[in-house]
Amino acid sequence: NAGVMQNPRHLVRRRGQEARLRCSPMKGHSHVYWYRQLPEEGLKFMVYLQKENIIDESGMPKERFSAEFPKEGPSILRIQQVVRGDSAAYFCASTSSSYNEQFFGPGTRLTVL
Amino acid sequence: AQSVTQLGSHVSVSEGALVLLRCNYSSSVPPYLFWYVQYPNQGLQLLLKYTSAATLVKGINGFEAEFKKSETSFHLTKPSAHMSDAAEYFCAVRSGSYKLIFGSGTRLLVRP
């Protein structure tokens, strides 16, 4: 039973480019959460999605960041016009319902040059 | 608002020694508390969780944690450290039904 999958594992972008991070939840899971881990810090909640719906985006920066979880395919976290401060590890977690244990993927490490 | 504080960003112990990683929480409601472990370049793995049942919670790999309401603490312990325990450990509290609020992490070093 495959766990939560994220790709790419490492992503390098130059300032001003776009970054697209993908997350495939565990089989049977329809709830996805994105967290960001800045260097030397803990994870910070960004957004909670169910299929085709954004439930809570209170942790998302208001500009340049967006997330989606379409009916088919993985969840996508999109960062437009990246800046150096976006360099971080981005983790995705999934659950079968909002109260259950969150299973985390291996993360995508974004480096902005 | 709920929060978590982890005292000590780095803890170093000898192999075979007691491991103690500290976590204090702030919560206006009965908390759900978690300890996660992160190995280099990997995601987080759940070690154990407190969900208002027994105050002493046993987890994987020989770890356990005790919920102490009077001290607002949820410290993680292991009687005897192993080299494979070297990793980063995160304490977290659940806010509402799903949002996890993490501490800043403690990196455990195990000396041979």
Tab-separated table of C-alpha atoms in Angstrom:
chain	number	residue	atom	x	y	z
A	1	ASN	CA	0.000	0.000	0.000
A	2	ALA	CA	1.805	3.085	-1.223
A	3	GLY	CA	2.021	5.980	1.172
A	4	VAL	CA	1.665	9.651	0.401
A	5	MET	CA	3.722	10.513	-2.660
A	6	GLN	CA	5.179	13.873	-3.489
A	7	ASN	CA	7.075	15.002	-6.536
A	8	PRO	CA	9.452	16.313	-7.334
A	9	ARG	CA	11.522	15.621	-4.238
A	10	HIS	CA	13.835	18.511	-5.046
A	11	LEU	CA	13.025	21.556	-7.126
A	12	VAL	CA	15.289	24.431	-8.050
A	13	ARG	CA	13.836	27.625	-9.449
A	14	ARG	CA	15.180	31.060	-10.222
A	15	ARG	CA	13.496	34.120	-8.811
A	16	GLY	CA	10.378	34.983	-10.789
A	17	GLN	CA	9.720	31.463	-12.062
A	18	GLU	CA	6.778	29.267	-11.125
A	19	ALA	CA	6.956	26.210	-8.886
A	20	ARG	CA	4.451	23.363	-9.035
A	21	LEU	CA	4.463	20.788	-6.273
A	22	ARG	CA	2.404	17.608	-6.526
A	23	CYS	CA	0.925	15.395	-3.865
A	24	SER	CA	-0.805	12.058	-4.343
A	25	PRO	CA	-2.613	11.019	-1.154
A	26	MET	CA	-2.741	7.520	0.200
A	27	LYS	CA	-5.229	5.215	-1.457
A	28	GLY	CA	-8.682	5.839	-0.059
A	29	HIS	CA	-7.784	9.274	1.328
A	30	SER	CA	-9.692	12.288	0.065
A	31	HIS	CA	-8.387	14.936	2.486
A	32	VAL	CA	-5.091	16.670	1.797
A	33	TYR	CA	-3.114	19.153	3.906
A	34	TRP	CA	-0.077	21.195	2.907
A	35	TYR	CA	2.535	22.356	5.403
A	36	ARG	CA	5.674	24.426	4.944
A	37	GLN	CA	8.881	23.956	6.896
A	38	LEU	CA	11.294	26.854	6.797
A	39	PRO	CA	14.926	26.153	7.717
A	40	GLU	CA	15.389	25.442	11.434
A	41	GLU	CA	11.661	25.716	12.096
A	42	GLY	CA	8.705	23.419	12.608
A	43	LEU	CA	6.014	22.775	10.060
A	44	LYS	CA	3.391	25.456	9.527
A	45	PHE	CA	-0.090	24.676	8.221
A	46	MET	CA	-0.899	26.209	4.861
A	47	VAL	CA	-4.089	24.755	3.415
A	48	TYR	CA	-6.624	21.934	3.765
A	49	LEU	CA	-8.397	20.560	0.720
A	50	GLN	CA	-10.933	17.921	-0.088
A	51	LYS	CA	-11.666	16.789	-3.612
A	52	GLU	CA	-12.497	19.925	-5.645
A	53	ASN	CA	-12.865	22.073	-2.510
A	54	ILE	CA	-10.611	24.302	-0.463
A	55	ILE	CA	-11.746	23.886	3.142
A	56	ASP	CA	-9.241	26.086	4.973
A	57	GLU	CA	-6.535	28.241	3.402
A	58	SER	CA	-5.861	30.362	6.469
A	59	GLY	CA	-2.140	29.536	6.405
A	60	MET	CA	-1.556	30.386	2.767
A	61	PRO	CA	0.137	33.632	1.813
A	62	LYS	CA	-2.443	35.844	0.156
A	63	GLU	CA	-0.417	36.421	-2.986
A	64	ARG	CA	1.389	34.101	-5.397
A	65	PHE	CA	0.297	30.871	-3.671
A	66	SER	CA	-2.598	28.676	-4.728
A	67	ALA	CA	-3.667	25.088	-4.202
A	68	GLU	CA	-6.070	22.707	-5.834
A	69	PHE	CA	-7.205	19.113	-5.478
A	70	PRO	CA	-9.076	18.159	-8.634
A	71	LYS	CA	-11.529	15.325	-8.977
A	72	GLU	CA	-8.886	13.332	-10.806
A	73	GLY	CA	-5.164	13.506	-10.217
A	74	PRO	CA	-2.909	14.811	-7.492
A	75	SER	CA	-3.190	17.901	-5.366
A	76	ILE	CA	-1.091	20.779	-6.690
A	77	LEU	CA	0.533	23.575	-4.702
A	78	ARG	CA	1.478	26.365	-7.066
A	79	ILE	CA	3.818	29.224	-6.266
A	80	GLN	CA	4.039	31.980	-8.841
A	81	GLN	CA	6.966	34.382	-9.203
A	82	VAL	CA	9.011	32.639	-6.545
A	83	VAL	CA	11.292	34.625	-4.238
A	84	ARG	CA	14.232	33.458	-2.114
A	85	GLY	CA	12.029	33.439	0.969
A	86	ASP	CA	9.938	30.661	-0.580
A	87	SER	CA	12.881	28.264	-0.202
A	88	ALA	CA	11.613	25.606	2.181
A	89	ALA	CA	10.450	22.031	2.463
A	90	TYR	CA	6.801	21.596	1.544
A	91	PHE	CA	5.039	18.608	3.029
A	92	CYS	CA	1.739	17.096	2.116
A	93	ALA	CA	-0.339	14.932	4.432
A	94	SER	CA	-3.520	12.983	3.814
A	95	THR	CA	-6.330	11.423	5.830
A	96	SER	CA	-9.496	9.477	5.171
A	97	SER	CA	-11.442	12.009	7.232
A	98	SER	CA	-10.536	15.234	9.009
A	99	TYR	CA	-10.333	13.687	12.483
A	100	ASN	CA	-8.016	10.843	11.578
A	101	GLU	CA	-4.241	10.594	11.754
A	102	GLN	CA	-2.423	12.567	9.089
A	103	PHE	CA	0.089	10.575	7.060
A	104	PHE	CA	2.918	12.656	5.673
A	105	GLY	CA	4.745	12.444	2.388
A	106	PRO	CA	8.535	12.787	2.049
A	107	GLY	CA	8.294	16.447	1.086
A	108	THR	CA	9.484	18.635	-1.763
A	109	ARG	CA	12.525	20.747	-1.057
A	110	LEU	CA	12.291	23.973	-3.011
A	111	THR	CA	15.386	26.066	-3.541
A	112	VAL	CA	15.053	29.499	-5.099
A	113	LEU	CA	18.252	30.892	-6.577
B	1	ALA	CA	-4.777	30.117	20.521
B	2	GLN	CA	-2.917	26.860	20.860
B	3	SER	CA	0.857	26.605	20.765
B	4	VAL	CA	3.718	24.250	21.445
B	5	THR	CA	7.152	24.989	22.855
B	6	GLN	CA	10.033	22.564	22.597
B	7	LEU	CA	12.885	23.331	24.948
B	8	GLY	CA	16.298	22.642	23.488
B	9	SER	CA	16.859	22.700	19.742
B	10	HIS	CA	19.618	20.095	20.131
B	11	VAL	CA	19.925	17.252	22.622
B	12	SER	CA	22.953	14.971	22.736
B	13	VAL	CA	23.021	11.654	24.610
B	14	SER	CA	25.287	8.649	24.724
B	15	GLU	CA	24.109	5.365	23.284
B	16	GLY	CA	22.268	3.494	26.022
B	17	ALA	CA	21.446	6.638	27.995
B	18	LEU	CA	18.004	8.011	28.800
B	19	VAL	CA	16.398	10.204	26.158
B	20	LEU	CA	14.259	13.119	27.382
B	21	LEU	CA	12.804	15.596	24.892
B	22	ARG	CA	10.698	18.365	26.367
B	23	CYS	CA	7.406	19.729	25.092
B	24	ASN	CA	5.059	22.210	26.714
B	25	TYR	CA	1.748	23.185	25.239
B	26	SER	CA	-0.787	25.930	25.555
B	27	SER	CA	-4.423	25.117	24.923
B	28	SER	CA	-7.754	26.443	26.133
B	29	VAL	CA	-9.440	23.118	25.440
B	30	PRO	CA	-8.396	19.544	26.229
B	31	PRO	CA	-5.568	19.005	23.779
B	32	TYR	CA	-4.775	16.263	21.349
B	33	LEU	CA	-0.980	15.966	21.382
B	34	PHE	CA	1.446	14.221	19.056
B	35	TRP	CA	5.105	13.404	18.712
B	36	TYR	CA	6.549	12.953	15.224
B	37	VAL	CA	10.024	11.888	14.130
B	38	GLN	CA	11.733	13.117	10.963
B	39	TYR	CA	14.758	11.322	9.575
B	40	PRO	CA	17.000	13.232	7.147
B	41	ASN	CA	15.287	14.023	3.869
B	42	GLN	CA	12.179	12.115	4.848
B	43	GLY	CA	8.653	12.972	5.868
B	44	LEU	CA	7.253	12.898	9.367
B	45	GLN	CA	6.362	9.631	11.033
B	46	LEU	CA	3.972	9.487	13.947
B	47	LEU	CA	5.620	8.186	17.124
B	48	LEU	CA	2.674	8.461	19.472
B	49	LYS	CA	-0.419	10.487	20.261
B	50	TYR	CA	-2.421	11.536	23.319
B	51	THR	CA	-6.183	11.683	22.824
B	52	SER	CA	-7.442	12.081	26.426
B	53	ALA	CA	-7.377	8.403	27.338
B	54	ALA	CA	-4.407	7.155	29.384
B	55	THR	CA	-1.957	9.866	30.449
B	56	LEU	CA	1.034	7.622	29.760
B	57	VAL	CA	1.190	6.912	26.065
B	58	LYS	CA	3.392	4.264	24.531
B	59	GLY	CA	4.573	4.610	20.976
B	60	ILE	CA	6.772	2.936	18.448
B	61	ASN	CA	10.499	2.224	18.802
B	62	GLY	CA	10.325	2.134	22.602
B	63	PHE	CA	9.280	5.772	23.039
B	64	GLU	CA	6.647	6.941	25.467
B	65	ALA	CA	5.263	10.261	26.650
B	66	GLU	CA	3.357	11.363	29.718
B	67	PHE	CA	0.607	13.967	29.606
B	68	LYS	CA	0.753	16.201	32.690
B	69	LYS	CA	-2.079	18.698	32.741
B	70	SER	CA	-0.798	20.520	35.835
B	71	GLU	CA	2.512	21.193	34.087
B	72	THR	CA	1.036	21.557	30.581
B	73	SER	CA	3.735	19.157	29.439
B	74	PHE	CA	4.011	16.168	27.147
B	75	HIS	CA	7.672	15.132	27.362
B	76	LEU	CA	9.003	12.282	25.227
B	77	THR	CA	11.234	9.651	26.790
B	78	LYS	CA	13.075	6.465	25.931
B	79	PRO	CA	14.991	4.490	28.556
B	80	SER	CA	17.951	3.600	26.355
B	81	ALA	CA	19.054	5.506	23.265
B	82	HIS	CA	20.065	3.713	20.120
B	83	MET	CA	22.136	5.114	17.290
B	84	SER	CA	19.143	4.761	14.993
B	85	ASP	CA	17.176	7.228	17.163
B	86	ALA	CA	19.238	10.122	15.834
B	87	ALA	CA	16.692	12.326	14.068
B	88	GLU	CA	14.598	15.429	14.533
B	89	TYR	CA	11.580	15.207	16.795
B	90	PHE	CA	8.520	17.422	16.639
B	91	CYS	CA	5.803	17.886	19.201
B	92	ALA	CA	2.430	19.030	17.879
B	93	VAL	CA	-1.009	19.963	19.163
B	94	ARG	CA	-4.139	19.641	17.102
B	95	SER	CA	-6.151	22.814	16.731
B	96	GLY	CA	-9.782	22.102	16.002
B	97	SER	CA	-10.467	18.925	14.088
B	98	TYR	CA	-7.461	18.837	11.789
B	99	LYS	CA	-4.881	21.619	11.951
B	100	LEU	CA	-1.587	20.526	13.495
B	101	ILE	CA	0.512	23.172	15.227
B	102	PHE	CA	4.128	22.104	15.499
B	103	GLY	CA	6.945	23.069	17.791
B	104	SER	CA	10.240	24.130	16.304
B	105	GLY	CA	11.758	20.685	16.723
B	106	THR	CA	14.555	19.062	18.707
B	107	ARG	CA	17.453	17.406	16.954
B	108	LEU	CA	18.614	14.317	18.843
B	109	LEU	CA	22.252	13.313	18.508
B	110	VAL	CA	23.345	9.909	19.809
B	111	ARG	CA	27.022	9.476	20.627
B	112	PRO	CA	28.603	6.023	20.372
